[in-house]
mmCIF file of C-alpha atoms in Angstrom:
data_model
loop_
_atom_site.group_PDB
_atom_site.id
_atom_site.type_symbol
_atom_site.label_atom_id
_atom_site.label_comp_id
_atom_site.label_asym_id
_atom_site.label_seq_id
_atom_site.Cartn_x
_atom_site.Cartn_y
_atom_site.Cartn_z
ATOM 1 C CA MET N 178 -29.613 49.573 212.125
ATOM 2 C CA ILE N 179 -27.836 46.212 211.774
ATOM 3 C CA GLU N 180 -28.645 43.748 208.982
ATOM 4 C CA MET N 181 -26.546 40.591 208.705
ATOM 5 C CA THR N 182 -27.214 37.851 206.151
ATOM 6 C CA GLN N 183 -25.396 34.524 205.849
ATOM 7 C CA LEU N 184 -22.208 35.723 207.553
ATOM 8 C CA HIS N 185 -19.267 33.332 207.573
ATOM 9 C CA LYS N 186 -16.013 33.733 209.490
ATOM 10 C CA THR N 187 -13.379 30.998 209.691
ATOM 11 C CA TYR N 188 -10.163 30.978 211.712
ATOM 12 C CA LEU N 189 -7.187 28.693 211.191
ATOM 13 C CA MET N 190 -5.804 27.163 214.376
ATOM 14 C CA GLY N 191 -2.828 25.135 213.222
ATOM 15 C CA ASP N 192 -4.246 22.767 210.614
ATOM 16 C CA THR N 193 -7.787 23.070 211.986
ATOM 17 C CA GLN N 194 -10.487 25.339 210.592
ATOM 18 C CA VAL N 195 -12.765 26.894 213.218
ATOM 19 C CA HIS N 196 -16.066 28.170 211.840
ATOM 20 C CA ALA N 197 -16.738 30.997 214.291
ATOM 21 C CA LEU N 198 -19.672 32.296 212.223
ATOM 22 C CA ASN N 199 -21.412 29.698 210.101
ATOM 23 C CA GLY N 200 -24.058 31.396 207.991
ATOM 24 C CA LEU N 201 -25.366 33.754 210.676
ATOM 25 C CA SER N 202 -28.292 36.048 209.890
ATOM 26 C CA LEU N 203 -29.856 38.626 212.229
ATOM 27 C CA THR N 204 -31.213 42.152 212.462
ATOM 28 C CA ILE N 205 -31.040 44.676 215.292
ATOM 29 C CA GLY N 206 -33.294 47.698 215.083
ATOM 30 C CA ARG N 207 -32.366 51.260 215.980
ATOM 31 C CA GLY N 208 -33.131 51.910 219.651
ATOM 32 C CA GLU N 209 -33.176 48.266 220.723
ATOM 33 C CA LEU N 210 -31.630 46.904 223.911
ATOM 34 C CA VAL N 211 -30.369 43.432 223.014
ATOM 35 C CA ALA N 212 -28.507 40.678 224.849
ATOM 36 C CA ILE N 213 -26.289 38.158 223.066
ATOM 37 C CA MET N 214 -25.821 34.884 224.929
ATOM 38 C CA GLY N 215 -24.123 31.580 224.223
ATOM 39 C CA SER N 216 -21.609 29.126 225.601
ATOM 40 C CA SER N 217 -17.869 29.468 225.059
ATOM 41 C CA GLY N 218 -17.136 28.866 221.385
ATOM 42 C CA SER N 219 -20.658 29.754 220.257
ATOM 43 C CA GLY N 220 -19.413 32.710 218.204
ATOM 44 C CA LYS N 221 -20.805 35.541 220.310
ATOM 45 C CA SER N 222 -17.463 37.334 220.760
ATOM 46 C CA THR N 223 -16.707 37.037 217.032
ATOM 47 C CA LEU N 224 -20.155 38.439 216.279
ATOM 48 C CA LEU N 225 -19.549 41.416 218.563
ATOM 49 C CA ASN N 226 -16.181 42.061 216.922
ATOM 50 C CA VAL N 227 -17.739 41.968 213.456
ATOM 51 C CA ILE N 228 -20.575 44.295 214.503
ATOM 52 C CA GLY N 229 -17.963 46.705 215.862
ATOM 53 C CA ALA N 230 -15.747 46.478 212.768
ATOM 54 C CA LEU N 231 -12.916 45.142 214.920
ATOM 55 C CA ASP N 232 -12.810 41.998 212.792
ATOM 56 C CA SER N 233 -13.643 41.230 209.171
ATOM 57 C CA PHE N 234 -15.836 38.425 207.835
ATOM 58 C CA ASP N 235 -15.235 36.041 204.953
ATOM 59 C CA SER N 236 -18.574 36.149 203.128
ATOM 60 C CA GLY N 237 -22.143 37.276 203.503
ATOM 61 C CA SER N 238 -23.605 40.729 203.987
ATOM 62 C CA TYR N 239 -23.359 43.217 206.868
ATOM 63 C CA ARG N 240 -25.100 46.558 206.493
ATOM 64 C CA PHE N 241 -25.050 49.236 209.172
ATOM 65 C CA SER N 242 -27.761 51.823 208.590
ATOM 66 C CA GLY N 243 -27.616 50.828 204.930
ATOM 67 C CA LYS N 244 -23.811 51.023 204.617
ATOM 68 C CA ASP N 245 -22.201 47.832 203.272
ATOM 69 C CA LEU N 246 -19.201 46.899 205.431
ATOM 70 C CA HIS N 247 -17.978 43.920 203.416
ATOM 71 C CA GLY N 248 -14.308 44.394 202.505
ATOM 72 C CA ILE N 249 -13.966 47.675 204.381
ATOM 73 C CA SER N 250 -10.333 48.783 204.744
ATOM 74 C CA GLN N 251 -8.668 49.079 208.157
ATOM 75 C CA LYS N 252 -8.555 52.861 207.810
ATOM 76 C CA ASP N 253 -12.242 53.099 206.928
ATOM 77 C CA ALA N 254 -13.111 50.649 209.713
ATOM 78 C CA ALA N 255 -11.327 52.906 212.220
ATOM 79 C CA LEU N 256 -13.272 55.924 210.970
ATOM 80 C CA PHE N 257 -16.502 53.912 211.112
ATOM 81 C CA ARG N 258 -15.855 52.931 214.736
ATOM 82 C CA ARG N 259 -14.983 56.520 215.657
ATOM 83 C CA ASP N 260 -18.255 57.883 214.313
ATOM 84 C CA HIS N 261 -20.742 55.099 215.006
ATOM 85 C CA ILE N 262 -19.745 52.820 217.889
ATOM 86 C CA GLY N 263 -18.842 53.069 221.560
ATOM 87 C CA PHE N 264 -17.250 50.086 223.319
ATOM 88 C CA VAL N 265 -17.474 48.966 226.953
ATOM 89 C CA PHE N 266 -15.466 45.977 228.191
ATOM 90 C CA GLN N 267 -15.396 43.822 231.311
ATOM 91 C CA SER N 268 -11.898 44.996 232.266
ATOM 92 C CA PHE N 269 -12.622 48.728 231.734
ATOM 93 C CA HIS N 270 -9.440 49.432 229.688
ATOM 94 C CA LEU N 271 -8.802 52.788 231.351
ATOM 95 C CA LEU N 272 -5.345 54.370 231.134
ATOM 96 C CA PRO N 273 -4.056 54.148 234.734
ATOM 97 C CA TYR N 274 -1.961 57.330 234.580
ATOM 98 C CA LYS N 275 -4.803 59.539 233.326
ATOM 99 C CA THR N 276 -7.665 60.963 235.364
ATOM 100 C CA ALA N 277 -11.282 60.001 234.738
ATOM 101 C CA LEU N 278 -11.728 63.244 232.800
ATOM 102 C CA ASP N 279 -8.676 62.647 230.619
ATOM 103 C CA ASN N 280 -9.762 59.067 229.914
ATOM 104 C CA VAL N 281 -13.131 60.304 228.646
ATOM 105 C CA ILE N 282 -11.483 63.037 226.565
ATOM 106 C CA LEU N 283 -9.350 60.516 224.644
ATOM 107 C CA PRO N 284 -11.795 59.501 221.859
ATOM 108 C CA LEU N 285 -12.632 63.145 221.196
ATOM 109 C CA LYS N 286 -9.004 63.778 220.218
ATOM 110 C CA TYR N 287 -9.698 61.834 217.026
ATOM 111 C CA GLN N 288 -12.438 64.279 216.054
ATOM 112 C CA ALA N 289 -10.559 67.165 214.481
ATOM 113 C CA SER N 290 -13.597 69.439 214.528
ATOM 114 C CA VAL N 291 -13.762 69.381 218.346
ATOM 115 C CA GLY N 292 -11.425 71.899 219.989
ATOM 116 C CA ARG N 293 -9.560 71.386 223.252
ATOM 117 C CA GLU N 294 -11.932 73.350 225.477
ATOM 118 C CA GLU N 295 -15.002 71.764 223.898
ATOM 119 C CA ARG N 296 -13.483 68.313 224.483
ATOM 120 C CA ARG N 297 -13.126 69.056 228.197
ATOM 121 C CA LYS N 298 -16.679 70.396 228.420
ATOM 122 C CA LYS N 299 -18.142 67.370 226.635
ATOM 123 C CA ALA N 300 -16.163 64.910 228.769
ATOM 124 C CA ALA N 301 -17.103 66.681 232.004
ATOM 125 C CA ALA N 302 -20.781 66.730 231.007
ATOM 126 C CA MET N 303 -20.712 63.013 230.238
ATOM 127 C CA LEU N 304 -19.074 62.183 233.571
ATOM 128 C CA CYS N 305 -21.841 64.165 235.261
ATOM 129 C CA ARG N 306 -24.348 62.146 233.223
ATOM 130 C CA VAL N 307 -23.025 58.879 234.670
ATOM 131 C CA GLY N 308 -22.922 60.241 238.225
ATOM 132 C CA LEU N 309 -19.207 61.012 238.575
ATOM 133 C CA HIS N 310 -19.206 64.805 238.839
ATOM 134 C CA ASP N 311 -17.101 64.540 242.017
ATOM 135 C CA ARG N 312 -14.592 62.000 240.645
ATOM 136 C CA MET N 313 -13.386 63.701 237.471
ATOM 137 C CA ASN N 314 -9.849 64.314 238.668
ATOM 138 C CA HIS N 315 -9.329 60.906 240.246
ATOM 139 C CA LEU N 316 -7.087 58.232 238.745
ATOM 140 C CA PRO N 317 -8.604 54.796 238.003
ATOM 141 C CA ALA N 318 -6.809 53.277 241.011
ATOM 142 C CA GLU N 319 -8.690 55.734 243.210
ATOM 143 C CA LEU N 320 -12.076 54.575 241.907
ATOM 144 C CA SER N 321 -14.197 51.533 242.707
ATOM 145 C CA GLY N 322 -14.913 48.944 240.030
ATOM 146 C CA GLY N 323 -18.360 50.378 239.428
ATOM 147 C CA GLN N 324 -16.974 53.898 239.140
ATOM 148 C CA GLN N 325 -14.330 52.722 236.670
ATOM 149 C CA GLN N 326 -17.036 51.109 234.539
ATOM 150 C CA ARG N 327 -19.013 54.363 234.632
ATOM 151 C CA VAL N 328 -15.926 56.169 233.331
ATOM 152 C CA ALA N 329 -15.683 53.575 230.557
ATOM 153 C CA ILE N 330 -19.360 54.087 229.685
ATOM 154 C CA ALA N 331 -18.882 57.870 229.630
ATOM 155 C CA ARG N 332 -15.896 57.401 227.300
ATOM 156 C CA ALA N 333 -17.997 55.196 225.005
ATOM 157 C CA LEU N 334 -20.807 57.758 224.841
ATOM 158 C CA VAL N 335 -18.900 61.031 224.608
ATOM 159 C CA THR N 336 -18.528 61.022 220.808
ATOM 160 C CA GLY N 337 -22.281 60.709 220.308
ATOM 161 C CA ALA N 338 -22.037 57.294 218.615
ATOM 162 C CA PRO N 339 -25.508 55.785 218.068
ATOM 163 C CA LEU N 340 -24.491 52.208 219.027
ATOM 164 C CA LEU N 341 -23.041 51.002 222.335
ATOM 165 C CA LEU N 342 -21.445 47.530 222.384
ATOM 166 C CA ALA N 343 -20.893 46.127 225.868
ATOM 167 C CA ASP N 344 -18.863 42.931 226.281
ATOM 168 C CA GLU N 345 -19.621 41.395 229.708
ATOM 169 C CA PRO N 346 -19.876 44.901 231.226
ATOM 170 C CA THR N 347 -20.821 43.601 234.684
ATOM 171 C CA GLY N 348 -18.610 40.506 234.728
ATOM 172 C CA ALA N 349 -16.076 41.992 237.163
ATOM 173 C CA LEU N 350 -18.616 43.653 239.473
ATOM 174 C CA ASP N 351 -20.516 42.609 242.597
ATOM 175 C CA SER N 352 -24.292 42.186 242.484
ATOM 176 C CA ALA N 353 -25.175 45.634 243.836
ATOM 177 C CA THR N 354 -22.841 47.381 241.398
ATOM 178 C CA THR N 355 -24.085 45.163 238.576
ATOM 179 C CA GLU N 356 -27.584 46.455 239.266
ATOM 180 C CA GLU N 357 -26.365 50.069 239.149
ATOM 181 C CA ILE N 358 -24.537 49.606 235.841
ATOM 182 C CA MET N 359 -27.454 47.771 234.254
ATOM 183 C CA ASN N 360 -29.836 50.531 235.350
ATOM 184 C CA LEU N 361 -27.496 53.043 233.709
ATOM 185 C CA LEU N 362 -27.389 51.070 230.445
ATOM 186 C CA ILE N 363 -31.198 50.886 230.422
ATOM 187 C CA GLU N 364 -31.407 54.663 230.976
ATOM 188 C CA ILE N 365 -28.985 55.249 228.106
ATOM 189 C CA ASN N 366 -31.121 53.043 225.883
ATOM 190 C CA THR N 367 -34.316 54.925 226.768
ATOM 191 C CA GLU N 368 -32.539 58.114 225.675
ATOM 192 C CA GLY N 369 -32.208 56.700 222.166
ATOM 193 C CA LYS N 370 -28.987 54.675 222.041
ATOM 194 C CA THR N 371 -28.975 51.189 220.589
ATOM 195 C CA VAL N 372 -27.303 48.938 223.183
ATOM 196 C CA VAL N 373 -25.994 45.417 222.533
ATOM 197 C CA ILE N 374 -24.748 43.465 225.551
ATOM 198 C CA VAL N 375 -22.804 40.209 225.455
ATOM 199 C CA THR N 376 -23.461 38.476 228.762
ATOM 200 C CA HIS N 377 -23.591 35.056 230.385
ATOM 201 C CA GLU N 378 -25.844 36.326 233.196
ATOM 202 C CA ASP N 379 -29.525 35.438 232.813
ATOM 203 C CA GLU N 380 -30.644 38.226 235.127
ATOM 204 C CA ILE N 381 -28.935 40.795 232.869
ATOM 205 C CA ALA N 382 -30.352 39.309 229.683
ATOM 206 C CA ARG N 383 -33.900 39.204 231.065
ATOM 207 C CA ARG N 384 -33.878 42.999 231.425
ATOM 208 C CA THR N 385 -33.230 43.598 227.727
ATOM 209 C CA HIS N 386 -35.822 43.830 224.959
ATOM 210 C CA ARG N 387 -34.623 40.690 223.221
ATOM 211 C CA ILE N 388 -32.166 37.849 223.721
ATOM 212 C CA ILE N 389 -30.134 36.544 220.782
ATOM 213 C CA ARG N 390 -28.895 33.067 221.643
ATOM 214 C CA MET N 391 -25.948 31.704 219.691
ATOM 215 C CA LYS N 392 -24.794 28.148 219.086
ATOM 216 C CA ASP N 393 -22.170 26.862 216.668
ATOM 217 C CA GLY N 394 -21.808 30.203 214.918
ATOM 218 C CA VAL N 395 -25.490 30.839 214.189
ATOM 219 C CA VAL N 396 -28.514 32.198 216.003
ATOM 220 C CA ALA N 397 -29.968 29.231 217.856
#
């Protein structure tokens, strides 16, 4: 699914050049469950942003299912994300004034072929899938942290994107809830989704198929 060869990404911080990616090469196969680990400044967040077409890269090659993403325009990157990638973040990023159901409906509004009633049915079905059939009409403030993350996972999955990118998805959760969310991510992977998790937690990484360790902008 993901083929990266000699990727370079440099940021300017004042007069200083920061080589966030420094000739990185890796592959991630379709259906894998992968953890990305590394200390602060290792390049793991930049890598996740490049995989998700949230950030560009300076040179090298990135192919997603054979599609070359080098030099992709912002408009095409947005369409690529819409069709291929779901995102889950540590801080959930739910709209506080919308119910769980309405939060999950949001990405479907960018798919013109999906009508209003079908959007509601798809969102409701996905909330049932993550165990929130009785919380659909609750606002985020009325949900626990684990329930909010389940809403975020449902939102990431509802479009049918084949790749789920999770950036520290259990970082704001207690140990019991962390276990629940990780079990859910493993279930999603066994159903055919490719799942990539950025984490600093060894116990999370050990439950994945493979750990990609980063250091100084490359795979260590």
